[in-house]
Amino acid sequence: MGPIGAAFGISTDLISATDNPCPTCRILYLVRIETASSNMSSQNSHSSEGSFFAQVNFMFDRAAAYTNHPKGLLSQIKNCNSVYHVSFPLVRDNGDIQVVSAYRAEHSHHMQPTKGGIRYAPTVNADEVMALAALMTYKCAVVDVPFGGAKGGVTIDRRLYSEAELERVTRRFTFELAKKNFIGPGVDVPAPDYGTSAREMTWILDTYTTVTDNPLDALASVTGKPVGQGGVRGRVEATGKGVYFGIREACDIEEDMKKLSLNKGVEGKTVIIQGLGNVGYHAALFLEQAGARLVGLAEYEGGIYNADGLKLEDVVRHRRETGSILNFPGANNVADTVKTLELACDILVPAALEAQIRMDNVDCIQARIIAEAANGPVTAAAADSLRDRGVMVIPDTYLNAGGVTVSYFEWLRNLSHVRHGRMSRRFEARNASRILQAVQNLVGQSFNKEQLQSIEADLAFGASEADLVASGLEDTMVGAYHEIHEKARYHAVDLRTGAFISAIEKIALGYERLGIFP
Ligand code: NAD
């Protein structure tokens, strides 16, 4: 829909599937339906500390005060451009009919397409998807990924549905999105989130490909797909790996660690992780590989703690075999998942849901670093309290951006219809061999067979898709950390405010250069 939606400057639009006269013209919806975001806040999951979206906007306003952009422009950046709410019937496996609620929010169209995950969770409502879509806008700006922010969700607990039922829900939701032009390679591109995975993305792709009149680029209509279906190598672990890179960068600044009374580096630091799903599992894996000690892990059913350390793969196997992480040999059980967050550790990684650290438990948190792997796990008020106690919060708007970064690489691969590195890999390998040969000629000495094999293994290879994705992800996460760190240092604010300032400045600059339509 181009910059048109943004240009209307409408605060928030709630579009109901049943009362739209024109299924193809979103501009009409935007003009016709206007619902203030405050009307939706009653449905929020953070009600005691303000709605989730209100909290994101609170953080935005605080950061915006450090910029000098016009008030109207800031207001346009902050508001959610469009929200689509649809209800549709699901025939359950036993023949019952259930009405399912689903949402898609497109927060900002300053860049297109918009981009963001689809989650399946009982908490999903308009406020939650608007908040998460806004976070996506700021996240994309922080890591220089050229998308506007979006988010979608279906209000179901996926554990209560069979695979066949989930497939019907996913396909019907995709169809509803396509009908209203809320999905497409240049329009809005979903990805996995809480409760969804590559499996759901394949169903979305197949359904979109069936209904679109542009099948050529259909692969780029959704990311997080399996590799055989147009996915990119490295997407599955991308978010968790990005979380690790972010923590590593933070821990490598000696001056900051000193303020926290911690040593430099990840090695030897104790870690508690909540959520062993896509993000939490991979964050745990890379932290463990870097020499951190996992002392606590928390899931739905509760937590486990062992100050001497827990082996990730052993815990995962134990959960697979027994259906629970509880009663893991050598570890103490913690009855409540949230109570696990209060135990002693250096780094706490909430990687499940929002609002896990709130005003009612923030004083019990012992960690010196909170790494926001999930979206919004620390409420705005709790983050202030942690800051006042000198605890470092590495913010979600930066820390879990690895997923969208690699989704961007997948989208580029799908639009170019060629695997990254396919045309250059052998050329690079041969070039490196030629350089090795030239070095031998120059020094007049040949490497022996073993030396040559080891040098070739290290140097004489071309970058594969996995190598390129890993390199692009690391470069992005390292660069962005130092950018937000510098903003925070310059304005003497915390990292979260630094990240928001960085995002606001980039988005505002985009608007100022492009102008506002008409
Ligand atoms: P997931 O569904 O793969 O995993 C979530 C995990 O948390 C599951 O293991 C689940 O059992 C556990 N869990 C759920 N509720 C819990 C609770 N109350 N206490 C403890 N554990 C609980 O989801 P995910 O993709 O890993 O997403 C997790 C978070 O990361 C979400 O906030 C999501 O928005 C965010 N995120 C995900 C991605 C991504 O690429 N998947 C990218 C950016 C941000």
Coordinates of C-alpha atoms and ligand atoms in Angstrom, one line a residue:
M1 CA 0.0 0.0 0.0
G2 CA 3.0 2.3 -0.2
P3 CA 3.5 5.4 1.9
I4 CA -0.2 6.1 1.5
G5 CA -1.3 4.5 4.8
A6 CA 1.5 6.3 6.7
A7 CA 0.5 9.6 4.9
F8 CA -3.0 9.6 6.3
G9 CA -1.6 10.0 9.8
I10 CA -4.4 8.0 11.3
S11 CA -3.8 7.0 14.8
T12 CA -4.9 3.4 14.8
D13 CA -7.4 1.5 12.6
L14 CA -9.2 -1.6 13.6
I15 CA -10.5 -3.3 10.6
S16 CA -13.3 -5.8 11.0
A17 CA -13.5 -8.5 8.3
T18 CA -17.2 -8.3 8.2
D19 CA -17.8 -4.6 7.6
N20 CA -15.5 -3.8 4.8
P21 CA -17.2 -3.0 1.5
C22 CA -14.1 -3.3 -0.6
P23 CA -11.8 -6.3 -0.2
T24 CA -9.0 -4.9 -2.4
C25 CA -8.9 -1.2 -1.4
R26 CA -7.2 -0.8 2.0
I27 CA -7.1 3.0 1.6
L28 CA -10.8 3.0 2.0
Y29 CA -10.6 1.1 5.2
L30 CA -8.0 3.4 6.6
V31 CA -10.2 6.4 6.1
R32 CA -13.4 4.8 7.1
I33 CA -12.5 3.0 10.3
E34 CA -10.7 4.7 13.0
T35 CA -10.3 3.3 16.5
A36 CA -8.2 4.8 19.1
S37 CA -5.6 2.5 20.5
S38 CA -6.8 3.2 24.0
N39 CA -10.1 1.5 23.2
M40 CA -8.2 -1.7 22.9
S41 CA -6.1 -1.5 26.0
S42 CA -8.6 -3.3 28.1
Q43 CA -7.6 -6.5 26.3
N44 CA -4.0 -6.2 27.2
S45 CA -1.8 -8.6 29.0
H46 CA 0.0 -6.0 31.1
S47 CA -3.0 -4.3 32.5
S48 CA -1.6 -3.5 35.9
E49 CA 1.3 -1.6 34.4
G50 CA -0.4 -0.2 31.3
S51 CA -1.2 -2.1 28.0
F52 CA 1.7 -3.6 26.1
F53 CA 1.3 -1.1 23.3
A54 CA 1.1 1.8 25.8
Q55 CA 4.4 0.6 27.3
V56 CA 6.1 0.5 24.0
N57 CA 4.8 4.0 23.3
F58 CA 6.0 5.2 26.7
M59 CA 9.5 4.0 25.9
F60 CA 9.2 5.7 22.5
D61 CA 8.2 9.0 24.0
R62 CA 11.0 9.0 26.4
A63 CA 13.6 8.4 23.7
A64 CA 11.9 10.9 21.3
A65 CA 12.6 13.6 23.8
Y66 CA 16.3 13.2 23.0
T67 CA 15.6 13.9 19.3
N68 CA 14.5 17.1 17.7
H69 CA 12.0 15.9 15.0
P70 CA 8.6 17.6 14.6
K71 CA 5.9 16.4 17.0
G72 CA 3.6 15.4 14.2
L73 CA 6.2 13.3 12.6
L74 CA 7.1 11.5 15.8
S75 CA 3.4 10.9 16.3
Q76 CA 3.2 9.3 12.8
I77 CA 6.2 7.1 13.5
K78 CA 4.7 5.9 16.8
N79 CA 1.2 5.1 15.7
C80 CA 0.1 1.8 14.3
N81 CA -1.1 2.2 10.7
S82 CA -3.5 -0.7 10.3
V83 CA -4.8 -3.6 12.2
Y84 CA -6.9 -6.4 10.7
H85 CA -9.1 -8.5 13.0
V86 CA -10.8 -11.5 11.5
S87 CA -12.9 -14.3 12.9
F88 CA -13.4 -17.5 11.0
P89 CA -14.9 -21.0 11.7
L90 CA -12.7 -24.0 12.3
V91 CA -14.2 -27.5 12.0
R92 CA -12.6 -29.5 14.9
D93 CA -11.6 -33.1 14.3
N94 CA -14.7 -34.3 16.2
G95 CA -16.9 -32.2 13.9
D96 CA -17.6 -29.3 16.3
I97 CA -17.4 -25.8 14.9
Q98 CA -15.2 -23.3 16.8
V99 CA -14.9 -19.6 16.0
V100 CA -11.2 -18.6 15.9
S101 CA -9.9 -15.0 16.3
A102 CA -6.9 -13.8 14.4
Y103 CA -5.0 -10.5 13.9
R104 CA -2.4 -8.8 11.7
A105 CA -1.0 -5.4 12.6
E106 CA 1.1 -3.4 10.2
H107 CA 2.7 -0.8 12.3
S108 CA 4.7 1.3 9.8
H109 CA 4.8 1.5 6.0
H110 CA 7.8 3.8 5.9
M111 CA 9.6 0.8 4.4
Q112 CA 8.0 -2.0 2.4
P113 CA 7.2 -4.7 2.8
T114 CA 6.2 -4.9 6.4
K115 CA 7.6 -7.8 8.3
G116 CA 6.9 -9.7 11.4
G117 CA 6.1 -13.1 12.9
I118 CA 2.8 -14.9 13.4
R119 CA 2.2 -16.3 16.9
Y120 CA -0.3 -18.9 18.2
A121 CA -1.0 -18.1 21.8
P122 CA -4.1 -17.6 24.1
T123 CA -2.8 -14.1 24.9
V124 CA -3.1 -12.8 21.3
N125 CA -5.2 -9.7 21.0
A126 CA -5.2 -6.4 19.1
D127 CA -3.1 -4.6 21.7
E128 CA -0.5 -7.4 21.8
V129 CA 0.0 -7.5 18.0
M130 CA 0.1 -3.7 17.8
A131 CA 2.8 -3.6 20.4
L132 CA 4.8 -6.4 18.8
A133 CA 4.4 -4.8 15.4
A134 CA 5.8 -1.5 16.8
L135 CA 8.7 -3.3 18.3
M136 CA 9.4 -4.9 14.8
T137 CA 9.5 -1.4 13.2
Y138 CA 12.1 -0.2 15.7
K139 CA 14.0 -3.5 15.6
C140 CA 14.3 -3.4 11.8
A141 CA 15.6 0.2 12.0
V142 CA 18.1 -0.6 14.7
V143 CA 19.7 -3.4 12.6
D144 CA 19.2 -1.6 9.2
V145 CA 16.8 -4.1 7.8
P146 CA 14.7 -2.3 5.2
F147 CA 11.2 -3.4 6.4
G148 CA 8.4 -1.7 8.2
G149 CA 7.1 -3.6 11.3
A150 CA 4.2 -6.0 11.4
K151 CA 3.0 -8.8 13.7
G152 CA 0.1 -11.3 13.6
G153 CA -1.4 -13.9 15.8
V154 CA -4.1 -16.4 16.3
T155 CA -5.8 -16.6 19.7
I156 CA -5.3 -20.3 20.4
D157 CA -3.3 -22.5 22.6
R158 CA -1.7 -24.6 20.0
R159 CA -1.1 -27.5 22.4
L160 CA -4.9 -28.1 22.4
Y161 CA -5.1 -28.7 18.6
S162 CA -4.1 -31.6 16.4
E163 CA -1.7 -31.1 13.5
A164 CA -4.6 -31.3 11.0
E165 CA -6.6 -28.6 12.9
L166 CA -3.5 -26.3 13.0
E167 CA -3.1 -26.7 9.3
R168 CA -6.7 -25.7 8.7
V169 CA -6.3 -22.7 11.0
T170 CA -3.1 -21.6 9.2
R171 CA -4.5 -22.0 5.7
R172 CA -7.7 -20.2 6.5
F173 CA -5.9 -17.3 8.2
T174 CA -3.5 -17.0 5.2
F175 CA -6.5 -17.0 2.8
E176 CA -8.1 -14.2 4.9
L177 CA -4.9 -12.2 4.9
A178 CA -4.6 -12.6 1.1
K179 CA -8.2 -11.5 0.6
K180 CA -7.4 -8.2 2.3
N181 CA -4.0 -7.8 0.8
F182 CA -2.3 -8.3 4.1
I183 CA 0.3 -10.7 2.8
G184 CA 2.7 -10.7 -0.2
P185 CA 6.4 -10.4 -1.1
G186 CA 6.1 -6.6 -1.4
V187 CA 3.3 -6.0 1.0
D188 CA 3.6 -7.9 4.3
V189 CA 5.8 -11.0 5.0
P190 CA 5.1 -13.2 8.0
A191 CA 7.7 -15.4 9.8
P192 CA 7.6 -17.9 12.7
D193 CA 7.1 -16.6 16.3
Y194 CA 5.9 -18.1 19.6
G195 CA 3.9 -21.2 18.9
T196 CA 4.7 -21.4 15.2
S197 CA 7.6 -22.9 13.2
A198 CA 8.8 -23.8 9.7
R199 CA 5.9 -26.2 9.4
E200 CA 3.3 -23.4 9.6
M201 CA 5.3 -21.2 7.2
T202 CA 5.2 -24.0 4.6
W203 CA 1.4 -24.1 4.9
I204 CA 1.3 -20.3 4.5
L205 CA 3.5 -20.5 1.4
D206 CA 1.5 -23.2 -0.2
T207 CA -1.8 -21.4 0.4
Y208 CA -0.5 -18.0 -0.7
T209 CA 1.0 -19.6 -3.9
T210 CA -2.4 -21.1 -4.7
V211 CA -4.3 -17.9 -4.4
T212 CA -1.8 -15.3 -5.8
D213 CA -1.7 -14.0 -9.3
N214 CA 2.1 -13.5 -9.0
P215 CA 3.4 -17.0 -8.3
L216 CA 6.9 -16.1 -9.6
D217 CA 7.7 -14.2 -6.3
A218 CA 5.4 -16.2 -4.0
L219 CA 8.4 -17.8 -2.2
A220 CA 9.2 -14.4 -0.8
S221 CA 5.7 -14.0 0.8
V222 CA 6.8 -15.7 4.0
T223 CA 10.2 -16.5 5.7
G224 CA 11.4 -19.1 8.2
K225 CA 10.5 -21.8 5.7
P226 CA 12.4 -25.2 5.6
V227 CA 15.5 -25.1 3.4
G228 CA 13.9 -27.4 0.7
Q229 CA 10.9 -24.9 0.4
G230 CA 12.9 -21.8 -0.2
G231 CA 14.2 -21.3 3.3
V232 CA 17.7 -20.1 3.9
R233 CA 20.4 -22.0 5.8
G234 CA 20.9 -20.6 9.3
R235 CA 17.3 -19.2 9.8
V236 CA 16.3 -21.7 12.5
E237 CA 19.0 -20.8 14.9
A238 CA 19.3 -17.1 13.8
T239 CA 17.4 -15.5 16.7
G240 CA 19.1 -17.4 19.4
K241 CA 22.5 -17.0 17.8
G242 CA 21.9 -13.3 17.5
V243 CA 21.0 -13.3 21.2
Y244 CA 24.4 -14.9 21.9
F245 CA 26.2 -12.3 19.7
G246 CA 24.5 -9.5 21.5
I247 CA 25.4 -10.8 25.0
R248 CA 28.9 -11.5 23.8
E249 CA 29.3 -7.9 22.6
A250 CA 27.9 -6.5 25.9
C251 CA 30.2 -8.7 28.0
D252 CA 33.3 -7.8 26.0
I253 CA 33.2 -4.2 27.2
E254 CA 35.4 -4.3 30.3
E255 CA 34.3 -0.9 31.6
D256 CA 30.6 -1.9 31.5
M257 CA 31.4 -5.3 33.2
K258 CA 33.3 -3.5 35.9
K259 CA 30.3 -1.4 36.8
L260 CA 28.3 -4.7 37.2
S261 CA 31.2 -6.2 39.3
L262 CA 31.6 -8.9 36.6
N263 CA 34.6 -10.0 34.6
K264 CA 35.0 -9.3 30.9
G265 CA 33.7 -12.0 28.5
V266 CA 31.0 -14.7 28.4
E267 CA 33.2 -17.5 29.6
G268 CA 32.4 -18.6 33.2
K269 CA 29.3 -16.5 33.6
T270 CA 26.3 -18.2 35.1
V271 CA 23.1 -18.1 33.1
I272 CA 19.3 -18.8 33.7
I273 CA 17.1 -19.2 30.6
Q274 CA 13.3 -19.2 30.5
G275 CA 11.8 -21.0 27.5
L276 CA 13.5 -23.8 25.6
G277 CA 11.8 -23.1 22.3
N278 CA 13.4 -21.9 19.2
V279 CA 15.0 -18.7 20.7
G280 CA 15.8 -20.0 24.2
Y281 CA 17.2 -23.3 23.1
H282 CA 19.6 -21.8 20.5
A283 CA 20.6 -19.0 22.9
A284 CA 21.4 -21.6 25.5
L285 CA 23.3 -23.7 23.0
F286 CA 25.6 -20.9 21.8
L287 CA 26.2 -19.5 25.3
E288 CA 27.1 -23.0 26.5
Q289 CA 29.5 -23.4 23.6
A290 CA 31.1 -20.1 24.5
G291 CA 31.9 -21.4 28.0
A292 CA 28.9 -19.9 30.0
R293 CA 27.5 -22.1 32.8
L294 CA 23.8 -22.8 32.5
V295 CA 22.6 -23.0 36.1
G296 CA 18.8 -22.6 35.7
L297 CA 16.3 -23.5 33.0
A298 CA 12.5 -22.8 33.1
E299 CA 9.6 -24.1 31.1
Y300 CA 5.8 -24.1 31.4
E301 CA 5.9 -26.8 34.1
G302 CA 8.5 -25.1 36.3
G303 CA 12.2 -24.7 36.6
I304 CA 15.4 -26.6 37.5
Y305 CA 18.5 -25.1 39.2
N306 CA 22.0 -26.5 39.8
A307 CA 24.7 -24.0 40.7
D308 CA 27.3 -26.4 39.3
G309 CA 25.8 -26.3 35.9
L310 CA 23.3 -28.1 33.7
K311 CA 24.1 -29.8 30.4
L312 CA 21.6 -28.5 27.8
E313 CA 21.4 -31.6 25.7
D314 CA 20.9 -33.8 28.8
V315 CA 18.0 -31.6 30.0
V316 CA 16.4 -31.6 26.5
R317 CA 16.7 -35.4 26.4
H318 CA 15.3 -35.7 29.9
R319 CA 12.3 -33.5 28.9
R320 CA 11.7 -35.5 25.7
E321 CA 11.7 -38.8 27.7
T322 CA 9.7 -37.7 30.7
G323 CA 7.6 -34.8 29.3
S324 CA 9.0 -32.3 31.8
I325 CA 12.3 -30.6 32.8
L326 CA 11.4 -31.3 36.4
N327 CA 13.2 -34.0 38.4
F328 CA 16.4 -33.6 36.3
P329 CA 19.1 -35.6 38.1
G330 CA 21.3 -33.4 40.4
A331 CA 19.1 -30.3 40.0
N332 CA 16.6 -28.7 42.4
N333 CA 13.0 -28.3 41.2
V334 CA 11.4 -24.8 41.2
A335 CA 7.7 -25.2 41.2
D336 CA 6.9 -21.9 39.4
T337 CA 8.6 -20.9 36.1
V338 CA 8.7 -17.2 37.2
K339 CA 10.3 -18.0 40.5
T340 CA 13.3 -19.6 38.6
L341 CA 14.0 -16.1 37.3
E342 CA 14.7 -14.9 40.8
L343 CA 17.6 -17.3 41.5
A344 CA 21.2 -16.3 41.5
C345 CA 23.0 -15.9 38.2
D346 CA 25.0 -13.3 36.2
I347 CA 22.8 -13.3 33.1
L348 CA 19.1 -13.9 32.9
V349 CA 17.6 -14.7 29.5
P350 CA 13.8 -14.6 29.4
A351 CA 13.0 -16.3 26.0
A352 CA 9.3 -17.2 26.3
L353 CA 6.6 -14.5 26.7
E354 CA 6.2 -10.8 27.6
A355 CA 5.7 -9.4 31.1
Q356 CA 7.7 -12.0 33.0
I357 CA 9.6 -9.4 35.0
R358 CA 7.2 -6.9 36.5
M359 CA 6.9 -4.5 39.4
D360 CA 5.7 -7.4 41.6
N361 CA 8.8 -9.5 41.2
V362 CA 11.5 -7.1 40.0
D363 CA 13.0 -6.6 43.4
C364 CA 13.7 -10.3 43.7
I365 CA 15.8 -10.5 40.5
Q366 CA 19.4 -11.2 41.3
A367 CA 20.9 -11.2 37.8
R368 CA 23.3 -8.4 36.9
I369 CA 22.4 -8.6 33.1
I370 CA 18.9 -9.2 31.7
A371 CA 19.1 -10.3 28.1
E372 CA 15.6 -9.7 26.5
A373 CA 15.5 -12.6 24.1
A374 CA 11.7 -12.6 24.1
N375 CA 9.7 -9.6 23.1
G376 CA 8.8 -7.4 26.0
P377 CA 9.7 -9.8 28.9
V378 CA 10.5 -6.8 31.2
T379 CA 7.8 -4.2 31.7
A380 CA 8.7 -0.6 31.2
A381 CA 8.4 0.2 35.0
A382 CA 10.4 -2.9 35.9
A383 CA 13.1 -1.9 33.5
D384 CA 13.4 1.5 35.2
S385 CA 13.7 -0.2 38.5
L386 CA 16.4 -2.5 37.3
R387 CA 18.3 0.5 35.8
D388 CA 18.1 2.3 39.1
R389 CA 19.7 -0.7 40.7
G390 CA 22.5 -0.7 38.2
V391 CA 21.3 -3.8 36.4
M392 CA 22.0 -3.9 32.6
V393 CA 19.0 -4.7 30.3
I394 CA 20.0 -5.6 26.8
P395 CA 16.8 -4.6 25.0
D396 CA 14.6 -6.8 22.8
T397 CA 14.5 -4.1 20.1
Y398 CA 18.1 -5.0 19.5
L399 CA 18.8 -8.4 21.0
N400 CA 16.3 -10.7 19.2
A401 CA 16.8 -8.9 15.8
G402 CA 18.8 -11.9 14.5
G403 CA 15.6 -13.5 13.3
V404 CA 14.4 -10.7 11.1
T405 CA 18.0 -10.1 9.9
V406 CA 18.2 -13.6 8.5
S407 CA 14.6 -13.5 7.3
Y408 CA 15.8 -10.5 5.2
F409 CA 18.5 -12.7 3.7
E410 CA 15.9 -15.4 3.0
W411 CA 13.6 -12.8 1.3
L412 CA 16.5 -11.6 -0.9
R413 CA 17.3 -15.3 -1.8
N414 CA 13.7 -15.8 -2.8
L415 CA 13.4 -12.7 -4.9
S416 CA 16.7 -13.4 -6.7
H417 CA 15.8 -17.1 -7.1
V418 CA 19.3 -18.2 -6.4
R419 CA 21.1 -19.6 -3.3
H420 CA 23.5 -17.2 -1.7
G421 CA 27.0 -18.1 -2.8
R422 CA 26.0 -20.4 -5.6
M423 CA 27.8 -18.4 -8.3
S424 CA 30.9 -17.4 -6.4
R425 CA 31.7 -20.3 -4.1
R426 CA 34.0 -22.3 -6.5
F427 CA 35.5 -19.2 -8.0
E428 CA 36.5 -18.0 -4.5
A429 CA 38.0 -21.5 -3.7
R430 CA 40.0 -21.5 -6.9
N431 CA 41.2 -18.0 -6.3
A432 CA 42.4 -18.9 -2.8
S433 CA 44.3 -22.0 -4.3
R434 CA 45.9 -19.7 -6.9
I435 CA 47.1 -17.4 -4.1
L436 CA 48.5 -20.3 -2.1
Q437 CA 50.3 -21.4 -5.3
A438 CA 51.7 -17.9 -5.9
V439 CA 52.9 -17.7 -2.3
Q440 CA 54.8 -21.0 -2.7
N441 CA 56.3 -19.8 -6.0
L442 CA 57.3 -16.5 -4.4
V443 CA 59.1 -18.1 -1.4
G444 CA 60.5 -20.9 -3.6
Q445 CA 59.3 -23.6 -1.2
S446 CA 56.4 -26.0 -1.4
F447 CA 54.1 -26.9 1.4
N448 CA 54.1 -30.7 2.2
K449 CA 50.9 -32.6 1.7
E450 CA 49.7 -32.3 5.3
Q451 CA 50.5 -28.6 5.5
L452 CA 48.7 -28.0 2.2
Q453 CA 45.6 -29.9 3.4
S454 CA 45.4 -27.9 6.6
I455 CA 46.0 -24.6 4.9
E456 CA 43.4 -25.4 2.2
A457 CA 40.9 -26.4 4.8
D458 CA 41.4 -23.0 6.5
L459 CA 41.8 -20.7 3.5
A460 CA 41.0 -22.3 0.1
F461 CA 37.3 -22.6 0.2
G462 CA 34.4 -20.4 -1.1
A463 CA 31.7 -19.2 1.2
S464 CA 28.6 -21.4 1.4
E465 CA 25.2 -20.0 2.0
A466 CA 25.5 -21.0 5.7
D467 CA 28.9 -19.1 5.9
L468 CA 27.4 -16.0 4.3
V469 CA 24.3 -16.0 6.5
A470 CA 26.4 -16.5 9.7
S471 CA 28.8 -13.7 8.6
G472 CA 25.9 -11.3 7.8
L473 CA 24.2 -12.0 11.1
E474 CA 27.3 -11.5 13.2
D475 CA 28.2 -8.3 11.4
T476 CA 24.7 -7.0 11.9
M477 CA 24.5 -7.8 15.6
V478 CA 28.0 -6.5 16.3
G479 CA 27.6 -3.3 14.4
A480 CA 24.1 -2.6 15.9
Y481 CA 25.3 -3.2 19.5
H482 CA 28.0 -0.6 19.2
E483 CA 25.6 1.8 17.6
I484 CA 23.0 1.6 20.4
H485 CA 25.8 1.6 23.0
E486 CA 27.2 4.8 21.6
K487 CA 23.8 6.4 21.6
A488 CA 23.2 5.4 25.2
R489 CA 26.7 6.7 26.2
Y490 CA 26.2 10.0 24.3
H491 CA 22.9 10.8 25.9
A492 CA 23.7 9.1 29.3
V493 CA 20.7 6.8 29.1
D494 CA 20.2 3.1 29.3
L495 CA 20.6 0.7 26.3
R496 CA 16.9 0.5 25.7
T497 CA 16.5 4.2 25.3
G498 CA 19.7 4.2 23.2
A499 CA 18.1 1.7 20.8
F500 CA 14.9 3.7 20.6
I501 CA 16.8 6.9 19.8
S502 CA 18.7 5.1 17.1
A503 CA 15.5 3.7 15.5
I504 CA 13.6 7.0 15.7
E505 CA 16.4 9.0 14.1
K506 CA 16.7 6.5 11.2
I507 CA 12.9 6.3 10.6
A508 CA 12.5 10.1 10.9
L509 CA 15.4 10.7 8.4
G510 CA 13.6 8.3 6.0
Y511 CA 10.4 10.3 6.2
E512 CA 12.2 13.7 5.9
R513 CA 14.0 12.5 2.7
L514 CA 11.1 10.8 1.1
G515 CA 8.4 13.4 2.1
I516 CA 4.9 12.5 2.9
F517 CA 2.3 11.6 0.3
P518 CA 0.5 13.5 -1.2
Ligands
NAD1 P1 8.6 -21.1 20.8 O1 7.2 -21.4 20.7 O2 9.5 -21.8 19.8 O3 9.2 -21.3 22.2 C1 8.6 -20.8 23.4 C2 9.0 -21.7 24.5 O4 8.7 -21.1 25.8 C3 8.4 -23.1 24.5 O5 9.4 -24.0 24.8 C4 7.3 -23.0 25.6 O6 7.1 -24.3 26.1 C5 8.0 -22.0 26.6 N1 7.0 -21.3 27.4 C6 5.8 -20.9 27.0 N2 5.2 -20.2 28.0 C7 6.1 -20.3 29.1 C8 6.0 -19.9 30.4 N3 5.0 -19.2 30.9 N4 7.1 -20.1 31.2 C9 8.2 -20.8 30.7 N5 8.2 -21.2 29.5 C10 7.2 -21.0 28.6 O7 8.7 -19.5 20.6 P2 10.0 -18.7 20.1 O8 10.0 -18.5 18.7 O9 11.2 -19.3 20.8 O10 9.7 -17.2 20.7 C11 9.9 -16.9 22.1 C12 10.0 -15.4 22.2 O11 10.9 -14.9 21.3 C13 8.7 -14.7 21.9 O12 8.5 -13.6 22.7 C14 8.9 -14.3 20.4 O13 8.1 -13.2 20.1 C15 10.3 -13.9 20.5 N6 11.0 -13.9 19.2 C16 11.0 -15.0 18.4 C17 11.7 -15.0 17.2 C18 11.8 -16.2 16.3 O14 12.6 -16.1 15.3 N7 11.2 -17.3 16.6 C19 12.3 -13.8 16.7 C20 12.2 -12.6 17.6 C21 11.6 -12.7 18.8

